[in-house]
XYZ file of C-alpha atoms in Angstrom:
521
model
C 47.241 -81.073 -21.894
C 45.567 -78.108 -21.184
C 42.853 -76.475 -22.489
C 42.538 -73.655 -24.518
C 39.900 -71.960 -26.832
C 41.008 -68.958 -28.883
C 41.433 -68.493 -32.465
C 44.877 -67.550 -32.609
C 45.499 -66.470 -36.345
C 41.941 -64.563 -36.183
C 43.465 -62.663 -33.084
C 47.397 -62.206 -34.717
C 45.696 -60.557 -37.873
C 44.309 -56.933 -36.277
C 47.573 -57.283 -34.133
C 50.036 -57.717 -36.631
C 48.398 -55.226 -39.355
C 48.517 -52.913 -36.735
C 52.601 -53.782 -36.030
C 53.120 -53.433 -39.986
C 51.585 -50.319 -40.525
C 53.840 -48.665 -37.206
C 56.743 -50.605 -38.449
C 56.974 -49.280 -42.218
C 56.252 -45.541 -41.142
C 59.001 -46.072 -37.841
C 61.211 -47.938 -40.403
C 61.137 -46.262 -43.247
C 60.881 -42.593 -42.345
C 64.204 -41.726 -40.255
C 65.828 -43.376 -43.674
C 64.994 -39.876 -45.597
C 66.957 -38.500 -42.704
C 69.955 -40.210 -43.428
C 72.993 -38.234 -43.202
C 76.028 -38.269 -45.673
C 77.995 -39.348 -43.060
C 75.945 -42.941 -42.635
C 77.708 -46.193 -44.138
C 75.388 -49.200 -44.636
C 77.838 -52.367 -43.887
C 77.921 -56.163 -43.331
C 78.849 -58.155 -40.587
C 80.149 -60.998 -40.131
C 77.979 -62.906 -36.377
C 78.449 -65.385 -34.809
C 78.664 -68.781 -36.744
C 79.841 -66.878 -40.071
C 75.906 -64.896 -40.398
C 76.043 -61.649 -42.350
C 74.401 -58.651 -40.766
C 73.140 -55.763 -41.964
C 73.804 -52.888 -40.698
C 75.054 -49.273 -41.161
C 77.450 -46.724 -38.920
C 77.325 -43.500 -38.366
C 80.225 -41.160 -37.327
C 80.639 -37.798 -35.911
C 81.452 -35.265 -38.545
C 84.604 -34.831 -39.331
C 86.382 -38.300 -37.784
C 89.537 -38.721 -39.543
C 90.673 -41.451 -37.602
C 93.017 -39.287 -35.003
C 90.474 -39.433 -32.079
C 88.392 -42.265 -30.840
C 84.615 -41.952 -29.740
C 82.223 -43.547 -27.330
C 80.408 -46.003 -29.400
C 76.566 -46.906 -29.235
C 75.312 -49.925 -30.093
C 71.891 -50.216 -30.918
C 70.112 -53.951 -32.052
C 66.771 -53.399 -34.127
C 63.336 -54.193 -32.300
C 61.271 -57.348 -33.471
C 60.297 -57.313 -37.056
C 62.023 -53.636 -37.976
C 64.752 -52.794 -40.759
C 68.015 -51.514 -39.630
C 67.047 -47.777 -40.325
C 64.542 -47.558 -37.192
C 67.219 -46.149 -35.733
C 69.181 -43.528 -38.273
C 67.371 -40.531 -36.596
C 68.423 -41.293 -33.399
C 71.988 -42.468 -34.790
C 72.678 -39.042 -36.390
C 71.598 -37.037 -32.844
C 73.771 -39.771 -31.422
C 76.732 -38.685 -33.729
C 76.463 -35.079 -33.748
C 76.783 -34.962 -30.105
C 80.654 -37.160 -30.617
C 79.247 -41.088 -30.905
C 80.490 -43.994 -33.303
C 76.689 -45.337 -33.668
C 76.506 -48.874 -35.113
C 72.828 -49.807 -35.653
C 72.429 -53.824 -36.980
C 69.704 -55.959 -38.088
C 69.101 -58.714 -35.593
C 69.437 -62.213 -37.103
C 66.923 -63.757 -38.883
C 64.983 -60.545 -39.730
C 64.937 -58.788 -43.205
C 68.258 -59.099 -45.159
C 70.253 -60.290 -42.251
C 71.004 -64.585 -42.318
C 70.455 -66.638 -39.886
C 67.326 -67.865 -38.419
C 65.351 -66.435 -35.485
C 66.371 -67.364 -32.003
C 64.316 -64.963 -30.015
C 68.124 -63.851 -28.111
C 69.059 -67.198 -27.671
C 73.335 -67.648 -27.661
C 73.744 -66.668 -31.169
C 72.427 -63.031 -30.636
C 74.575 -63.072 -27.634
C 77.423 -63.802 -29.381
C 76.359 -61.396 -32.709
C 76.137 -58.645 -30.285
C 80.021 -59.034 -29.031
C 80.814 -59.433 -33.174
C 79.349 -55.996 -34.154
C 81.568 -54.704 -30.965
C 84.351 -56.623 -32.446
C 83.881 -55.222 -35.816
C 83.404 -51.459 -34.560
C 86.095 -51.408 -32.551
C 88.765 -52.503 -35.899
C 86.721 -50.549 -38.667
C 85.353 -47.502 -36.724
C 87.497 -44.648 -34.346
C 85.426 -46.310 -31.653
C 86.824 -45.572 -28.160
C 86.995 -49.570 -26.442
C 87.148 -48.066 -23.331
C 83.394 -46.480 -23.226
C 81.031 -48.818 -25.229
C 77.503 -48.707 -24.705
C 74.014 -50.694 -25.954
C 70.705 -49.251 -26.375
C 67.618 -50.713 -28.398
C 63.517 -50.869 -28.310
C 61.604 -54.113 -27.759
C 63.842 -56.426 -29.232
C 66.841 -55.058 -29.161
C 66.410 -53.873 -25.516
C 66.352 -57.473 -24.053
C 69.458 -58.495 -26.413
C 71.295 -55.115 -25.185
C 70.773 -56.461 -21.416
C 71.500 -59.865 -22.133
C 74.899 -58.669 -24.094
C 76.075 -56.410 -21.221
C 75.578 -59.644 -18.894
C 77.856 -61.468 -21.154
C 80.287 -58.954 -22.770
C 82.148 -56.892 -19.786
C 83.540 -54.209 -22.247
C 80.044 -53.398 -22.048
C 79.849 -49.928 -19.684
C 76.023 -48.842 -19.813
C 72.984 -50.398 -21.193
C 69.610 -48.114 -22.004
C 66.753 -50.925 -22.483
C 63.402 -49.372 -23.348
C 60.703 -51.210 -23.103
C 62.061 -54.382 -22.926
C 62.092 -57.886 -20.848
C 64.412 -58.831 -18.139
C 61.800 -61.786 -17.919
C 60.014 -63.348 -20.643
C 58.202 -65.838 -19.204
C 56.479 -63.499 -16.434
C 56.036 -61.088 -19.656
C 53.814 -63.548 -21.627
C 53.338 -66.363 -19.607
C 52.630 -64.688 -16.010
C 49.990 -66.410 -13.727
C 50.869 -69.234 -15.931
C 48.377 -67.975 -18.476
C 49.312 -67.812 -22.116
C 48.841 -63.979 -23.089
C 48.070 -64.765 -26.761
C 47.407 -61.688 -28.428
C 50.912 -60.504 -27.680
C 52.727 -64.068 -28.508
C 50.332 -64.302 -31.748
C 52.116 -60.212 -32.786
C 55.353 -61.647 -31.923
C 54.769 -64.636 -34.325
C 52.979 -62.742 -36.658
C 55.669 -59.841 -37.159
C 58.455 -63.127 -37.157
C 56.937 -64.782 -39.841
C 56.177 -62.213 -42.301
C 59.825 -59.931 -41.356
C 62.077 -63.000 -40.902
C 62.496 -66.807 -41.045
C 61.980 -68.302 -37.256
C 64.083 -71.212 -36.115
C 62.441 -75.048 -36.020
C 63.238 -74.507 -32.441
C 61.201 -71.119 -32.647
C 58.047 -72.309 -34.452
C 57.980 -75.526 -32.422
C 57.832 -73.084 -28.750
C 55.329 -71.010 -30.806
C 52.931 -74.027 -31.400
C 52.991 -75.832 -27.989
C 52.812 -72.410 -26.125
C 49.242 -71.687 -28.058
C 48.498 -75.270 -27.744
C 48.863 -74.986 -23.973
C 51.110 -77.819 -24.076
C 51.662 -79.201 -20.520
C 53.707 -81.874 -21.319
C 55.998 -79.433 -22.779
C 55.965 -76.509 -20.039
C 58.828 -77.155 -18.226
C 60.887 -77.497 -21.181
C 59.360 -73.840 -22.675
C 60.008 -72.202 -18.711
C 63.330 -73.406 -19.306
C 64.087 -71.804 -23.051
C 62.419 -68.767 -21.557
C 64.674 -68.250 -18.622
C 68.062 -69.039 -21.076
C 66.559 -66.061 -22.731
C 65.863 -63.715 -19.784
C 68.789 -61.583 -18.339
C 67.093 -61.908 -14.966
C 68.673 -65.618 -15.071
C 72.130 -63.142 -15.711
C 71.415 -60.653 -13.229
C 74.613 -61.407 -10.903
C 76.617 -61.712 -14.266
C 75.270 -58.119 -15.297
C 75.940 -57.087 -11.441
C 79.531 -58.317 -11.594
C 80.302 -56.208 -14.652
C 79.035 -53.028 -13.392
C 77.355 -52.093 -16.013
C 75.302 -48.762 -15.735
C 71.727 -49.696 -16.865
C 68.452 -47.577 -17.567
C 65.492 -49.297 -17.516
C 62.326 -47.393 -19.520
C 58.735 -48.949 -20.176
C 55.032 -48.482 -19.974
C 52.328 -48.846 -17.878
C 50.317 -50.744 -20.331
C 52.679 -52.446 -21.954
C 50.728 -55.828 -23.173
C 54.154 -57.748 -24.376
C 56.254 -56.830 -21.679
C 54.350 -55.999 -19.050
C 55.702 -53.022 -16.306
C 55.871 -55.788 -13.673
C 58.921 -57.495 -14.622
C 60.981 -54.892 -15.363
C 60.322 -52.925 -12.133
C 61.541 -56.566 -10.142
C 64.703 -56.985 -11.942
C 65.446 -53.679 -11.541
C 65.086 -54.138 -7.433
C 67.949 -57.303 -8.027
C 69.989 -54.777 -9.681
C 73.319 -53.509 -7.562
C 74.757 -51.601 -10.570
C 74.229 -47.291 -11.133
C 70.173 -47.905 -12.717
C 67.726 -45.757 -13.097
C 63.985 -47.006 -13.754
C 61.328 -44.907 -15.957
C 57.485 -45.492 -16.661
C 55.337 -43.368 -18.336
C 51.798 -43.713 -19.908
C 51.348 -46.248 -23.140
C 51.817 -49.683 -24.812
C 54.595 -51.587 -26.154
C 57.458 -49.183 -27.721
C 54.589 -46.370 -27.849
C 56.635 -43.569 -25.298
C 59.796 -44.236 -27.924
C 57.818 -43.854 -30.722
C 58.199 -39.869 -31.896
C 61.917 -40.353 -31.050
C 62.266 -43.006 -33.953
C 61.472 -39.830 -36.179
C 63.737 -37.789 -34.729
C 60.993 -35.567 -32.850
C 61.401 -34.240 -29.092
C 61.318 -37.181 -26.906
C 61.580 -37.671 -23.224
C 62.833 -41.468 -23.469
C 65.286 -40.557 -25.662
C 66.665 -37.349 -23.905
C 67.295 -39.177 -20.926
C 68.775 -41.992 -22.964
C 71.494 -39.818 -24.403
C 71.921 -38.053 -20.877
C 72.549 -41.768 -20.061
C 75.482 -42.287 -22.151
C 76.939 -39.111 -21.739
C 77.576 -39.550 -18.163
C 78.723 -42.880 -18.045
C 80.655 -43.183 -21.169
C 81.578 -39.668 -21.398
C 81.770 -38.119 -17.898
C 79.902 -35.357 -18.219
C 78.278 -34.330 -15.194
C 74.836 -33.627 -16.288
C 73.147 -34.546 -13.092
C 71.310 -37.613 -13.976
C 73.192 -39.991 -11.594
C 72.498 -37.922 -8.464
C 68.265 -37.119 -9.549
C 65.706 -39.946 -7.749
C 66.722 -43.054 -9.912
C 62.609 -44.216 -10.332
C 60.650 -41.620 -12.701
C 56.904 -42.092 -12.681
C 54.449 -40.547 -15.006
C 51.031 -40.818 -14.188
C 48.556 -41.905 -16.542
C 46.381 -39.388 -15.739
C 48.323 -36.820 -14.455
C 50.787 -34.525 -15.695
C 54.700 -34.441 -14.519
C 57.047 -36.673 -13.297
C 57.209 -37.887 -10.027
C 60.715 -39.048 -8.639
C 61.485 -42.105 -5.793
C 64.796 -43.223 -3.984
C 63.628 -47.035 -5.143
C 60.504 -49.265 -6.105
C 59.204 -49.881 -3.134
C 58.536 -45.982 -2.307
C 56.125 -45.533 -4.997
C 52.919 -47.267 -2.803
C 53.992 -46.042 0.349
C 50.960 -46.977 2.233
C 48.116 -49.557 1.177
C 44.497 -49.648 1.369
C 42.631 -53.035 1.581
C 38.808 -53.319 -0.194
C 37.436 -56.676 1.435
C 35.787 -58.977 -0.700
C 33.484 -60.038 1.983
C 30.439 -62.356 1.088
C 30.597 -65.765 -1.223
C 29.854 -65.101 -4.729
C 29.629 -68.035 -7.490
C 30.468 -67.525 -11.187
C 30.052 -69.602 -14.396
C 32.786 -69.793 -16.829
C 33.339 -69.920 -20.776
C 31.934 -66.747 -20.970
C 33.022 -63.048 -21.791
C 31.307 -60.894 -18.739
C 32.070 -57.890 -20.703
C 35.128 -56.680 -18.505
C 38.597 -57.266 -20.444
C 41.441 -56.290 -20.798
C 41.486 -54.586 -23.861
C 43.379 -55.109 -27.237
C 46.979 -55.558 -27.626
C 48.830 -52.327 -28.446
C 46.052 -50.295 -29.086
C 43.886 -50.241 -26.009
C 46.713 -48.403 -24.343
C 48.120 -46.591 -27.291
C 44.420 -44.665 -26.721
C 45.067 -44.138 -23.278
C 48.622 -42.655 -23.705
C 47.514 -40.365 -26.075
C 43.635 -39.503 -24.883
C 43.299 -40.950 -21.242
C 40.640 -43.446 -22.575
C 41.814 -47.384 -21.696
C 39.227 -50.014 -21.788
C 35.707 -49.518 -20.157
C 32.698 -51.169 -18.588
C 29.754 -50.701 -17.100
C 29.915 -51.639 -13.262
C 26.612 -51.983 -12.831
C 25.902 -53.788 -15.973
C 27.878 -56.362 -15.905
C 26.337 -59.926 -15.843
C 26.833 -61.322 -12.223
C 26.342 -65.060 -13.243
C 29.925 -64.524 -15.380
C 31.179 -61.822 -13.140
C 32.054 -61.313 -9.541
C 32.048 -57.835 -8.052
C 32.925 -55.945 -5.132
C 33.420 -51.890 -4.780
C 35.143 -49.912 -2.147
C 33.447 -46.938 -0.449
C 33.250 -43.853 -2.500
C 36.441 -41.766 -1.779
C 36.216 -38.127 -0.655
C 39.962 -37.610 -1.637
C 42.160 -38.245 -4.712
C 43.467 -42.225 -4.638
C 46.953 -42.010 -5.730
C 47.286 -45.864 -6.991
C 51.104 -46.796 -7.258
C 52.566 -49.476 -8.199
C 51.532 -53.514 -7.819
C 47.722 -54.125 -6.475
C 47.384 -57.634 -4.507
C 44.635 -60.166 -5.052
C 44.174 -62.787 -1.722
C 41.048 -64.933 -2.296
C 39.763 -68.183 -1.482
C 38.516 -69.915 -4.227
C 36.802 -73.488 -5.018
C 36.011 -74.245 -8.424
C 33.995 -77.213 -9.669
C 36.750 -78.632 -12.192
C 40.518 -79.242 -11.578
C 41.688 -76.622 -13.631
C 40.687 -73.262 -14.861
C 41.118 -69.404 -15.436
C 40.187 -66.225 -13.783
C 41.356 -62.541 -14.544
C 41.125 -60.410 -12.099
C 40.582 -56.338 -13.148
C 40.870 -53.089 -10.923
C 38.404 -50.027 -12.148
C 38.079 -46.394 -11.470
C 34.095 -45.853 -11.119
C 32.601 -42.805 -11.434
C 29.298 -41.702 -10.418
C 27.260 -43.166 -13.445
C 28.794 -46.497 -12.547
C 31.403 -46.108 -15.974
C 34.316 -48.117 -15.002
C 38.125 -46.853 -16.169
C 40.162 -50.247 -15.931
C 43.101 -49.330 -13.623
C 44.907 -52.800 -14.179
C 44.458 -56.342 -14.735
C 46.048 -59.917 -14.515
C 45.404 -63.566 -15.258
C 45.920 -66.215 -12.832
C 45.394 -70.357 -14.146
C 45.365 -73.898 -11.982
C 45.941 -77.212 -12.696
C 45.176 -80.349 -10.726
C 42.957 -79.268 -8.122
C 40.711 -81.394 -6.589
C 36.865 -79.908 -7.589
C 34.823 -78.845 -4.512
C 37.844 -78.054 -2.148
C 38.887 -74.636 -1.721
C 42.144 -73.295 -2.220
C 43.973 -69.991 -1.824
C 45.158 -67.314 -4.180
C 47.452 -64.958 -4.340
C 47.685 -62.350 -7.663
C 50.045 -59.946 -8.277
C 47.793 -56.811 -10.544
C 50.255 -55.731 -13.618
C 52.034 -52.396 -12.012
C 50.368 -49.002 -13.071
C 50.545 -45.371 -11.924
C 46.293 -44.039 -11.494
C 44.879 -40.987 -9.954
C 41.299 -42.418 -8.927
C 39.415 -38.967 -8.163
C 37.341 -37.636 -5.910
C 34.102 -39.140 -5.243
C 34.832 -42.090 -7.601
C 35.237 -45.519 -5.797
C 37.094 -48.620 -7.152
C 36.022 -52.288 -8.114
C 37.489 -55.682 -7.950
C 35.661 -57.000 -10.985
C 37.088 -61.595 -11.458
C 35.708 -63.692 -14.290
C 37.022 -66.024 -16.634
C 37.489 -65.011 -20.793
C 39.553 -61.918 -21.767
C 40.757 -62.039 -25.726
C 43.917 -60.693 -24.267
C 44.630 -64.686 -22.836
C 43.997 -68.161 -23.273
C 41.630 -69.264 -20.953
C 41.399 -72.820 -19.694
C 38.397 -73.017 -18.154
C 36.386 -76.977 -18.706
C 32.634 -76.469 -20.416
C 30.688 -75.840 -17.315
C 32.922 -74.778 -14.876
C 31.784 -72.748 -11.930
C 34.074 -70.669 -9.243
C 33.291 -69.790 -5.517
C 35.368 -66.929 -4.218
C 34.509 -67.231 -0.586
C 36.221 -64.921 2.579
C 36.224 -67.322 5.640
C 37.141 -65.614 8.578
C 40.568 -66.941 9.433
C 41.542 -66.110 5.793
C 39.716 -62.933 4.852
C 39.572 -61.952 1.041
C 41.276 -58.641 -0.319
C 42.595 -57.013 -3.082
C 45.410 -54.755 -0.969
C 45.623 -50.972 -3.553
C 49.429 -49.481 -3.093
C 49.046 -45.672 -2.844
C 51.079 -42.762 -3.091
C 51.187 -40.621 0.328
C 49.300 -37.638 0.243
């Protein structure tokens, strides 16, 4: 059994008023909007479940011409009218848009199985049902969502081969490397997933029993939650989905604290299929947000430029442009790449020379921020979480900064932690954060992950390797960065034994590094 201390319901309640109060405006807003031409219907899912949901057609249809349809699943915890703005652009530019309530949320049946098989299988039911009820075209069908309905859109075009494009925004291709990378628990986000789930919907035994022994860091059950994780990731799919040929756009954020940028951007290196990959600035869902109300919108521009290409034809461009968009989080303008691994096209190493000892079980003061809103700030005011280099307490923290720079550091894409590290207790928890330091010492955090251990032998070193979540940074001028590593963040549990200390040592066969991917001048 592992060991974790964090109050989870004290840290779901901020979180999930905050998902509530988003929710009702996204939800209920586009639903003044609502067109004559919108028809709220039920379906009939998978096992005989009713869904709600509603279609909208292009003015006009009389049934003597068929239309691409859209498809669009409702994110986590949200009413089937998140989408009616969208819907009605959707249909005005010659869509059949069906938007449906996921199972187990608001008036839909059915329980909540987190896109196990039965939201497979609803998906191909509400493409059933379109295709006999609607002038939908079966020959150009696409899926689209947010969040939730993102990760069931994949996971239907892996199963479903009348599927012909796929827009996910910010989604999962991998859930357990979204809330369980570093094999670290990140709590805040599963505690707003359970949260939302509880008070939108009625969760599955199955459900509330993965929900309990994932906070109760439940060894004895981790294989068996790895496992119901992967049946639920459409990286598990991905030679399905490549088979198919299905065209898909991938769109997230850099600060995404559910479904971190990380796991998108490696899926979409696995993928064979016409994709395109797009981060900008923000948290979970935050770059789609304006869209929902029908307002100018990047994300959802190039989602409709999407579908018009590849279920409509129309050359628009879009399939020959660089296929990975970057926006900078604190620069303006998109940046375009040939693939992934362009983005950090060289790398700069700061060595974490010296031997520097820690105590754990308590917050240094570096974190990571709070779920959804630390990066919501940044998005909208280039302010993520803070700390004060030289302030921070070095019996909790370990430190090391890089040589003030006398050019712009373009930081791109995935930082690398290598360390060597000994720790007095067989298990435990670091988290490991980047900052942009200006002259005053102020730190900007640049990114951060969490990395956890079991069954090491105390006293006897070990190495480490950590993967930083993915970000796009301009470090200026005359700023320098910092490796800052200790051991509580709010954003994680933490499994660190009372009195645990950690050595990070750089011996020199093995030197210690964090390796910074940067863009070329």
């Amino acid at each position: 059994m592992g060991h974790g201390r964090t109050p989870v319901r004290t840290s779901a309640a901020g979180a999930v008023c905050a998902a509530l109060i988003a929710g009702g405006v996204v939800g209920l807003a586009p639903a003044a909007q609502a067109a004559p031409s919108v028809r709220f219907v039920d379906i009939t899912g998978d096992g005989g479940t009713v869904l709600k949901a509603n279609v909208v057609t292009p003015e006009g249809a009389d049934g003597t011409h068929a239309y691409p349809l859209i498809v669009l699943p409702t994110s986590w915890g949200l009413p089937q009218a998140e989408y009616l703005a969208q819907a009605q652009k959707l249909a005005d530019s010659g869509y059949v848009v069906l938007t449906y309530n996921v199972r187990g949320f608001w008036q839909s049946g059915g329980e909540i199985e987190v896109a196990g098989p039965p939201d497979i299988a609803d998906a191909s039911k509400v493409i059933d049902w379109a295709l006999d009820h609607t002038p939908a075209d079966p020959r150009h069908i696409g899926m689209a969502g947010v969040s939730y309905g993102a990760g069931i859109s994949l996971l239907a075009a892996a199963h479903d081969k009348r599927i012909k494009a796929v827009a996910a925004l910010s989604g999962w291709a991998d859930l357990i490397s979204s809330i369980y990378s570093g094999r670290t628990q990140h709590v805040q986000a599963g505690a707003l997933l359970d949260g939302v789930g509880v008070v939108t919907g009625h969760e599955s035994p199955e459900v509330r029993e993965i929900f309990d022994n994932f906070y109760a860091s439940n060894l004895s059950k981790e294989q068996e939650m790895i496992d119901w994780g992967r049946k639920r990731s459409v990286a598990t799919y991905v030679d399905q989905l490549n088979s198919n040929g299905t065209a898909v756009m991938l769109a997230n954020a850099w600060g995404d604290t559910i479904f971190p940028a990380n796991q998108y951007a490696d899926f979409y290196e696995k993928l064979t299929v016409p994709k395109r990959l797009e981060m900008r600035p923000g948290d979970h869902a935050t770059a789609e947000l304006t869209g929902l109300f029908g307002l100018p919108n990047d994300v959802w521009t190039d989602t409709g430029r999407w579908f018009d290409h590849y279920l409509k034809g129309v050359g628009n461009g879009i399939d020959s442009e660089q296929p990975v968009q970057l926006k900078s989080r604190s620069a303006a303008g998109y940046e375009g790449y040939p693939d992934w691994k362009s983005i950090g096209a060289t790398r700069r190493k700061i060595d974490l020379a010296g031997s520097n000892t820690i105590h754990a079980n308590v917050d240094s003061g570096a974190d990571g921020g709070i779920v959804f809103l630390s990066s919501l700030l940044d998005q909208v005011a280039q302010l993520p979480p803070m700390a004060s280099i030289p302030l921070l307490p070095r019996r909790w923290a370990a430190v090391w900064q890089s040589e003030r720079y006398g050019t712009p550091q373009r930081v791109r894409g995935t930082a690398k932690l290598h360390t060597t590290l000994t720790p007095t207790k067989e298990s435990g928890t670091l988290i490991a954060y980047l900052y942009d330091v200006g002259p005053l010492g102020f730190g900007k955090l640049v990114t951060n992950a969490p990395y956890t251990w079991y069954g090491r032998t105390p006293g006897e070193p070990f190495g480490v390797d950590l993967d930083l979540f993915s970000t796009a940074y301009d470090v200026p001028a005359g700023h320098r960065l910092a490796l800052v590593v200790d051991t509580v963040d709010p954003l994680y549990i933490e499994h660190n034994p009372s009195g645990a200390q950690l050595t990070f040592s750089s011996p020199s066969d093995d030197p210690s590094y964090v390796s910074v991917p940067l863009r070329e001048q």
